[in-house]
Amino acid sequence: MFESLTQKLDKAFRNLRGQGKLTEKNIRDGLQEIRAALLEADVNYKVVKDFIQDVQDKAVGQEVLKSVQPSQQLVKIVHDELIKLMGEEHAPLRMAQKPPTQIMMVGLQGQGKTTTAGKLALQLKKKGHNPLLVGADVYRPAAIRQLEIVAEQAGAEFFTLGEQGDPVDACIMARGEAQMRGSDVIIMDTAGRLHVDEQMMGEVRRIANAVKPDEILFTANAMTGQDAVNSAKQFNDALPLTGVVLTQMDGDARGGAAISLIKVTGCPIKFIGTGEKLDALDTFHPQRMADQILGMGDVVSLVEKAQEVVDQDKALKFQEKARKASWDLEDFLEQMQQVKKMGSLGDLMKKMPGMGKLMDQGFDVDDSQLKYFEAIIYSMTPYERRNPKLINGSRRRRIAAGSGTSVQEVNRTLKEFEQSKKMIKRMMKGGGKKKGKRAGMRMPGL
Amino acid sequence: MTETEEKRGFFGRLREKLVKTRTNLADNVRRVLTGRGRIGDEAFEELEEILIQADIGVETTLAIVADLRAKAKQERLEDTEALVNVLKDDLTEALSVADRSLTWEAGEGPHVTLVAGVNGSGKTTTAGKIAQQLKDSGKTVLLAAADTFRAAAADQLNIWADRVGAPIIRHKEGADPGSVAYDAVDAAISRAIDCVLIDTAGRLHTKTNLMNELEKVQRVTGKRLPGAPHEVLLVLDATTGQNGLQQAKIFAEALNVTGIVLTKLDGTAKGGIAVAIQKQLGIPIKLIGVGETVHDLQPFDPREFVEALFN
């Protein structure tokens, strides 16, 4: 997608080379492409309009740099402006001078408030706090039960007045409860509600007025579209919001709502939800978000993800083997299993810069192919795996029968293996170590 | 629900629920289109803005507006009112092509419905509401809690089952959702129950393993009862932006999705992505959620929907 955006921009800027300055006229088409990209990423229409105006003001009059493409020059401006919009690198939780710190979760239905409350509790618990989760959603069936289970999983305290109880009372009483149990952080899980529901908004206002929380976190999912501005605005008008939690960031939504949310509430994004498990709560990185919104491939995240799952010792062993060119099918299999741990191949590819476009064009990565490889390699004897050259016709037929595949597929696996071997050899030979690493980390195109 | 409210029927209620949506959108349209006599570029641009803000998406919007421009020229439309009518017709037509029927009849054996979608879209609530409506229409219903992952998801469905007065099949948390579905169909067959509603765990379409699991639930259901599931409903939150298209695409690859349930239309979100989904993937919107009560889950009617947006 980034590739296609720059390509589109390249096309829009065909005639720009040789011109001295960026002008309103010669960047018009380029700005149109950027506008479309931002809209496709769910950045709000009006926000985009203002934003494009800002970018135009910034860009017009700039010298056309000789060293980079005009498209890259413009994308750089857009990228920087996006980051500027999204603010500080990291905004930590505001803790009360005198405990307990009171945190209130608010938002529309189905955004992930209860799950986030649990994640927050776990994170605070790990930092040595003793959080108390308060079940104040008396409307959604079993919502309080869900929070209770989540509290147990997080090892946090739990308090509720039940579904018959008054949510305002529950939140008020939580303070005394926290004192009794020695909890220094209270996390209140309120019911999901529509911003146009005056009665329900009244309730959440009453809670906020009564307990005066240190943090009121508006929770919204990353897939939210244009309407994010409306709901966020009305919540912000009704309550003194202090932060935003952006959930379901583990999907493939571009997350342009983030910008709308920040712009409308004036609050930083304090956390992002990155998975269903209780520990999948991360801090927000404006730089990465800008990349994602522009569809630039989240290279940094990818590198981090790789570091997370790839066994460092094994990686070293691979390197050693590769250098000595003793790379065999067992290594190939192990390497593929490591890759598999990082998620589906499709996911991975999309995160690679330039790959998004291929995927959009219908280039498909088939995860099931890995299964075939596995089955085929498992059907070989250890001796064969270490000496792939010895696998002749009759061995191939046996392997095909053993793995329930065909000789063609065995051939293909062996061919893939040979290619990977060649590639690794080339990589080991060609890569100047430091330089290679730096190039890998750099944002392409900037 | 009082009787007068009942009588007002679906369209009245839909219109009422869509008032907020409508005031916004329709005022814009009127301002744009009836404010001036002649149609200028500005009118089209502002129309584009309105459609994009409804989450219809850049691509679909541009296609719609391009058609509109062509028609305006071809039919020599000069009056903005006529232009709105053409737009309404276009939108209605785009939404009318697919089969929106919901029979809840399988012919032989129970009618099985699978409810799927991303987390927080409103699957359990939708399953509960459908169960109540089927029950009210005189059918027997069985609920299957195939969301064995989320904490207390089965409890949530259980509360619905109690409310409706329908039996529920649930296993332990973490159990195989396929076996829940299988047992549910099995139980429905042996108890001669009319309809089975299988509530699945919310999942992001990007999680390959979870999508495979879902496909298995569908397959296993068909193993117990050939032809099942007869209906596979994808629940989509109306606030969803452009990612909704990708969601629908991937879900439709894993499942034989027969329709969309567009929920939470009672806020200010317009759910325009469903228009793009139907236009690009041919999956019809079958039901819409316009409020919290059981009766606020309604059959989708394109003409009324579009009218309610513009009138």
PDB file of N, CA and C in Angstrom, chain A residues 291-352:
ATOM      1  N   ASP A 291       2.994   5.331  10.273  1.00  0.00           N
ATOM      2  CA  ASP A 291       3.354   4.355   9.234  1.00  0.00           C
ATOM      3  C   ASP A 291       2.146   3.525   8.834  1.00  0.00           C
ATOM      4  N   GLN A 292       1.428   3.077   9.867  1.00  0.00           N
ATOM      5  CA  GLN A 292       0.296   2.184   9.620  1.00  0.00           C
ATOM      6  C   GLN A 292      -0.815   2.913   8.863  1.00  0.00           C
ATOM      7  N   ILE A 293      -1.074   4.147   9.259  1.00  0.00           N
ATOM      8  CA  ILE A 293      -2.136   4.904   8.610  1.00  0.00           C
ATOM      9  C   ILE A 293      -1.788   5.152   7.146  1.00  0.00           C
ATOM     10  N   LEU A 294      -0.518   5.417   6.895  1.00  0.00           N
ATOM     11  CA  LEU A 294      -0.095   5.619   5.516  1.00  0.00           C
ATOM     12  C   LEU A 294       0.131   4.298   4.786  1.00  0.00           C
ATOM     13  N   GLY A 295      -0.014   3.199   5.537  1.00  0.00           N
ATOM     14  CA  GLY A 295       0.176   1.889   4.920  1.00  0.00           C
ATOM     15  C   GLY A 295       1.618   1.620   4.576  1.00  0.00           C
ATOM     16  N   MET A 296       2.526   2.069   5.447  1.00  0.00           N
ATOM     17  CA  MET A 296       3.939   1.953   5.110  1.00  0.00           C
ATOM     18  C   MET A 296       4.592   0.674   5.579  1.00  0.00           C
ATOM     19  N   GLY A 297       3.808  -0.196   6.204  1.00  0.00           N
ATOM     20  CA  GLY A 297       4.445  -1.420   6.676  1.00  0.00           C
ATOM     21  C   GLY A 297       5.136  -1.132   7.981  1.00  0.00           C
ATOM     22  N   ASP A 298       4.720  -1.819   8.993  1.00  0.00           N
ATOM     23  CA  ASP A 298       5.230  -1.522  10.318  1.00  0.00           C
ATOM     24  C   ASP A 298       6.520  -2.290  10.567  1.00  0.00           C
ATOM     25  N   VAL A 299       7.586  -1.736  10.027  1.00  0.00           N
ATOM     26  CA  VAL A 299       8.849  -2.464  10.061  1.00  0.00           C
ATOM     27  C   VAL A 299       9.361  -2.641  11.480  1.00  0.00           C
ATOM     28  N   VAL A 300       9.237  -1.579  12.265  1.00  0.00           N
ATOM     29  CA  VAL A 300       9.765  -1.664  13.628  1.00  0.00           C
ATOM     30  C   VAL A 300       9.047  -2.753  14.411  1.00  0.00           C
ATOM     31  N   SER A 301       7.706  -2.760  14.302  1.00  0.00           N
ATOM     32  CA  SER A 301       6.948  -3.781  15.011  1.00  0.00           C
ATOM     33  C   SER A 301       7.343  -5.171  14.550  1.00  0.00           C
ATOM     34  N   LEU A 302       7.572  -5.288  13.270  1.00  0.00           N
ATOM     35  CA  LEU A 302       7.918  -6.588  12.717  1.00  0.00           C
ATOM     36  C   LEU A 302       9.223  -7.076  13.310  1.00  0.00           C
ATOM     37  N   VAL A 303      10.185  -6.170  13.369  1.00  0.00           N
ATOM     38  CA  VAL A 303      11.479  -6.536  13.928  1.00  0.00           C
ATOM     39  C   VAL A 303      11.306  -6.961  15.376  1.00  0.00           C
ATOM     40  N   GLU A 304      10.482  -6.195  16.110  1.00  0.00           N
ATOM     41  CA  GLU A 304      10.275  -6.544  17.512  1.00  0.00           C
ATOM     42  C   GLU A 304       9.591  -7.891  17.661  1.00  0.00           C
ATOM     43  N   LYS A 305       8.620  -8.119  16.798  1.00  0.00           N
ATOM     44  CA  LYS A 305       7.895  -9.379  16.865  1.00  0.00           C
ATOM     45  C   LYS A 305       8.846 -10.546  16.595  1.00  0.00           C
ATOM     46  N   ALA A 306       9.701 -10.333  15.634  1.00  0.00           N
ATOM     47  CA  ALA A 306      10.659 -11.381  15.290  1.00  0.00           C
ATOM     48  C   ALA A 306      11.550 -11.665  16.494  1.00  0.00           C
ATOM     49  N   GLN A 307      12.000 -10.611  17.146  1.00  0.00           N
ATOM     50  CA  GLN A 307      12.874 -10.803  18.295  1.00  0.00           C
ATOM     51  C   GLN A 307      12.167 -11.557  19.401  1.00  0.00           C
ATOM     52  N   GLU A 308      10.865 -11.280  19.525  1.00  0.00           N
ATOM     53  CA  GLU A 308      10.098 -11.925  20.565  1.00  0.00           C
ATOM     54  C   GLU A 308      10.056 -13.433  20.414  1.00  0.00           C
ATOM     55  N   VAL A 309       9.798 -13.889  19.210  1.00  0.00           N
ATOM     56  CA  VAL A 309       9.533 -15.318  19.041  1.00  0.00           C
ATOM     57  C   VAL A 309      10.736 -16.133  18.590  1.00  0.00           C
ATOM     58  N   VAL A 310      11.685 -15.476  17.974  1.00  0.00           N
ATOM     59  CA  VAL A 310      12.798 -16.258  17.460  1.00  0.00           C
ATOM     60  C   VAL A 310      13.770 -16.554  18.584  1.00  0.00           C
ATOM     61  N   ASP A 311      14.029 -17.776  18.756  1.00  0.00           N
ATOM     62  CA  ASP A 311      14.951 -18.223  19.774  1.00  0.00           C
ATOM     63  C   ASP A 311      16.359 -17.759  19.392  1.00  0.00           C
ATOM     64  N   GLN A 312      16.929 -16.906  20.242  1.00  0.00           N
ATOM     65  CA  GLN A 312      18.222 -16.301  19.892  1.00  0.00           C
ATOM     66  C   GLN A 312      19.321 -17.353  19.682  1.00  0.00           C
ATOM     67  N   ASP A 313      19.335 -18.354  20.540  1.00  0.00           N
ATOM     68  CA  ASP A 313      20.365 -19.394  20.407  1.00  0.00           C
ATOM     69  C   ASP A 313      20.246 -20.098  19.067  1.00  0.00           C
ATOM     70  N   LYS A 314      18.995 -20.425  18.756  1.00  0.00           N
ATOM     71  CA  LYS A 314      18.765 -21.127  17.499  1.00  0.00           C
ATOM     72  C   LYS A 314      19.173 -20.246  16.331  1.00  0.00           C
ATOM     73  N   ALA A 315      18.871 -18.954  16.460  1.00  0.00           N
ATOM     74  CA  ALA A 315      19.211 -18.029  15.387  1.00  0.00           C
ATOM     75  C   ALA A 315      20.719 -18.028  15.164  1.00  0.00           C
ATOM     76  N   LEU A 316      21.457 -18.027  16.263  1.00  0.00           N
ATOM     77  CA  LEU A 316      22.922 -18.054  16.152  1.00  0.00           C
ATOM     78  C   LEU A 316      23.395 -19.338  15.491  1.00  0.00           C
ATOM     79  N   LYS A 317      22.769 -20.421  15.891  1.00  0.00           N
ATOM     80  CA  LYS A 317      23.132 -21.721  15.323  1.00  0.00           C
ATOM     81  C   LYS A 317      22.892 -21.711  13.808  1.00  0.00           C
ATOM     82  N   PHE A 318      21.736 -21.124  13.426  1.00  0.00           N
ATOM     83  CA  PHE A 318      21.427 -21.017  12.005  1.00  0.00           C
ATOM     84  C   PHE A 318      22.526 -20.272  11.274  1.00  0.00           C
ATOM     85  N   GLN A 319      22.902 -19.135  11.877  1.00  0.00           N
ATOM     86  CA  GLN A 319      23.920 -18.301  11.226  1.00  0.00           C
ATOM     87  C   GLN A 319      25.201 -19.086  11.015  1.00  0.00           C
ATOM     88  N   GLU A 320      25.554 -19.782  12.068  1.00  0.00           N
ATOM     89  CA  GLU A 320      26.786 -20.573  12.030  1.00  0.00           C
ATOM     90  C   GLU A 320      26.716 -21.595  10.887  1.00  0.00           C
ATOM     91  N   LYS A 321      25.580 -22.300  10.887  1.00  0.00           N
ATOM     92  CA  LYS A 321      25.391 -23.341   9.874  1.00  0.00           C
ATOM     93  C   LYS A 321      25.393 -22.747   8.473  1.00  0.00           C
ATOM     94  N   ALA A 322      24.737 -21.621   8.366  1.00  0.00           N
ATOM     95  CA  ALA A 322      24.627 -21.003   7.054  1.00  0.00           C
ATOM     96  C   ALA A 322      26.011 -20.606   6.547  1.00  0.00           C
ATOM     97  N   ARG A 323      26.819 -20.086   7.447  1.00  0.00           N
ATOM     98  CA  ARG A 323      28.163 -19.665   7.056  1.00  0.00           C
ATOM     99  C   ARG A 323      28.958 -20.864   6.545  1.00  0.00           C
ATOM    100  N   LYS A 324      28.772 -21.951   7.245  1.00  0.00           N
ATOM    101  CA  LYS A 324      29.531 -23.141   6.863  1.00  0.00           C
ATOM    102  C   LYS A 324      28.858 -23.903   5.715  1.00  0.00           C
ATOM    103  N   ALA A 325      27.753 -23.364   5.286  1.00  0.00           N
ATOM    104  CA  ALA A 325      27.015 -23.980   4.178  1.00  0.00           C
ATOM    105  C   ALA A 325      26.595 -25.403   4.497  1.00  0.00           C
ATOM    106  N   SER A 326      26.397 -25.671   5.786  1.00  0.00           N
ATOM    107  CA  SER A 326      25.914 -27.014   6.136  1.00  0.00           C
ATOM    108  C   SER A 326      24.415 -26.956   6.422  1.00  0.00           C
ATOM    109  N   TRP A 327      23.790 -26.016   5.811  1.00  0.00           N
ATOM    110  CA  TRP A 327      22.351 -25.796   5.934  1.00  0.00           C
ATOM    111  C   TRP A 327      21.605 -27.006   5.383  1.00  0.00           C
ATOM    112  N   ASP A 328      20.829 -27.673   6.244  1.00  0.00           N
ATOM    113  CA  ASP A 328      20.125 -28.850   5.740  1.00  0.00           C
ATOM    114  C   ASP A 328      18.614 -28.743   5.973  1.00  0.00           C
ATOM    115  N   LEU A 329      17.930 -29.781   5.610  1.00  0.00           N
ATOM    116  CA  LEU A 329      16.465 -29.735   5.657  1.00  0.00           C
ATOM    117  C   LEU A 329      15.918 -29.608   7.074  1.00  0.00           C
ATOM    118  N   GLU A 330      16.666 -30.103   8.036  1.00  0.00           N
ATOM    119  CA  GLU A 330      16.217 -29.954   9.421  1.00  0.00           C
ATOM    120  C   GLU A 330      16.218 -28.482   9.823  1.00  0.00           C
ATOM    121  N   ASP A 331      17.260 -27.775   9.373  1.00  0.00           N
ATOM    122  CA  ASP A 331      17.324 -26.340   9.663  1.00  0.00           C
ATOM    123  C   ASP A 331      16.191 -25.616   8.952  1.00  0.00           C
ATOM    124  N   PHE A 332      15.959 -26.022   7.727  1.00  0.00           N
ATOM    125  CA  PHE A 332      14.905 -25.433   6.907  1.00  0.00           C
ATOM    126  C   PHE A 332      13.563 -25.560   7.627  1.00  0.00           C
ATOM    127  N   LEU A 333      13.306 -26.760   8.122  1.00  0.00           N
ATOM    128  CA  LEU A 333      12.062 -27.034   8.829  1.00  0.00           C
ATOM    129  C   LEU A 333      11.959 -26.170  10.080  1.00  0.00           C
ATOM    130  N   GLU A 334      13.052 -26.130  10.837  1.00  0.00           N
ATOM    131  CA  GLU A 334      13.046 -25.378  12.083  1.00  0.00           C
ATOM    132  C   GLU A 334      12.825 -23.892  11.810  1.00  0.00           C
ATOM    133  N   GLN A 335      13.470 -23.425  10.753  1.00  0.00           N
ATOM    134  CA  GLN A 335      13.346 -22.021  10.405  1.00  0.00           C
ATOM    135  C   GLN A 335      11.891 -21.692  10.049  1.00  0.00           C
ATOM    136  N   MET A 336      11.290 -22.604   9.301  1.00  0.00           N
ATOM    137  CA  MET A 336       9.907 -22.363   8.909  1.00  0.00           C
ATOM    138  C   MET A 336       8.983 -22.358  10.106  1.00  0.00           C
ATOM    139  N   GLN A 337       9.306 -23.234  11.075  1.00  0.00           N
ATOM    140  CA  GLN A 337       8.458 -23.265  12.271  1.00  0.00           C
ATOM    141  C   GLN A 337       8.595 -21.982  13.073  1.00  0.00           C
ATOM    142  N   GLN A 338       9.790 -21.406  13.067  1.00  0.00           N
ATOM    143  CA  GLN A 338       9.991 -20.117  13.752  1.00  0.00           C
ATOM    144  C   GLN A 338       9.160 -19.033  13.074  1.00  0.00           C
ATOM    145  N   VAL A 339       9.183 -19.074  11.756  1.00  0.00           N
ATOM    146  CA  VAL A 339       8.430 -18.069  11.002  1.00  0.00           C
ATOM    147  C   VAL A 339       6.945 -18.203  11.322  1.00  0.00           C
ATOM    148  N   LYS A 340       6.505 -19.456  11.406  1.00  0.00           N
ATOM    149  CA  LYS A 340       5.100 -19.705  11.658  1.00  0.00           C
ATOM    150  C   LYS A 340       4.670 -19.125  12.994  1.00  0.00           C
ATOM    151  N   LYS A 341       5.569 -19.152  13.958  1.00  0.00           N
ATOM    152  CA  LYS A 341       5.257 -18.631  15.280  1.00  0.00           C
ATOM    153  C   LYS A 341       4.940 -17.138  15.245  1.00  0.00           C
ATOM    154  N   MET A 342       5.460 -16.471  14.238  1.00  0.00           N
ATOM    155  CA  MET A 342       5.258 -15.026  14.169  1.00  0.00           C
ATOM    156  C   MET A 342       3.876 -14.659  13.649  1.00  0.00           C
ATOM    157  N   GLY A 343       3.073 -15.638  13.327  1.00  0.00           N
ATOM    158  CA  GLY A 343       1.735 -15.351  12.825  1.00  0.00           C
ATOM    159  C   GLY A 343       1.616 -15.870  11.410  1.00  0.00           C
ATOM    160  N   SER A 344       0.484 -15.609  10.819  1.00  0.00           N
ATOM    161  CA  SER A 344       0.297 -16.131   9.474  1.00  0.00           C
ATOM    162  C   SER A 344       1.243 -15.419   8.525  1.00  0.00           C
ATOM    163  N   LEU A 345       1.624 -16.110   7.503  1.00  0.00           N
ATOM    164  CA  LEU A 345       2.537 -15.508   6.531  1.00  0.00           C
ATOM    165  C   LEU A 345       1.932 -14.267   5.909  1.00  0.00           C
ATOM    166  N   GLY A 346       0.616 -14.344   5.693  1.00  0.00           N
ATOM    167  CA  GLY A 346      -0.067 -13.194   5.099  1.00  0.00           C
ATOM    168  C   GLY A 346       0.106 -11.952   5.960  1.00  0.00           C
ATOM    169  N   ASP A 347      -0.073 -12.135   7.269  1.00  0.00           N
ATOM    170  CA  ASP A 347       0.107 -11.022   8.215  1.00  0.00           C
ATOM    171  C   ASP A 347       1.499 -10.445   8.097  1.00  0.00           C
ATOM    172  N   LEU A 348       2.447 -11.354   8.096  1.00  0.00           N
ATOM    173  CA  LEU A 348       3.845 -10.937   8.060  1.00  0.00           C
ATOM    174  C   LEU A 348       4.151 -10.151   6.807  1.00  0.00           C
ATOM    175  N   MET A 349       3.676 -10.700   5.694  1.00  0.00           N
ATOM    176  CA  MET A 349       3.960 -10.068   4.414  1.00  0.00           C
ATOM    177  C   MET A 349       3.411  -8.650   4.380  1.00  0.00           C
ATOM    178  N   LYS A 350       2.200  -8.516   4.968  1.00  0.00           N
ATOM    179  CA  LYS A 350       1.579  -7.205   4.923  1.00  0.00           C
ATOM    180  C   LYS A 350       2.392  -6.179   5.693  1.00  0.00           C
ATOM    181  N   LYS A 351       3.113  -6.653   6.683  1.00  0.00           N
ATOM    182  CA  LYS A 351       3.902  -5.724   7.484  1.00  0.00           C
ATOM    183  C   LYS A 351       5.191  -5.325   6.778  1.00  0.00           C
ATOM    184  N   MET A 352       5.560  -6.084   5.774  1.00  0.00           N
ATOM    185  CA  MET A 352       6.785  -5.765   5.067  1.00  0.00           C
ATOM    186  C   MET A 352       6.523  -4.617   4.110  1.00  0.00           C
TER     187      MET A 352
END
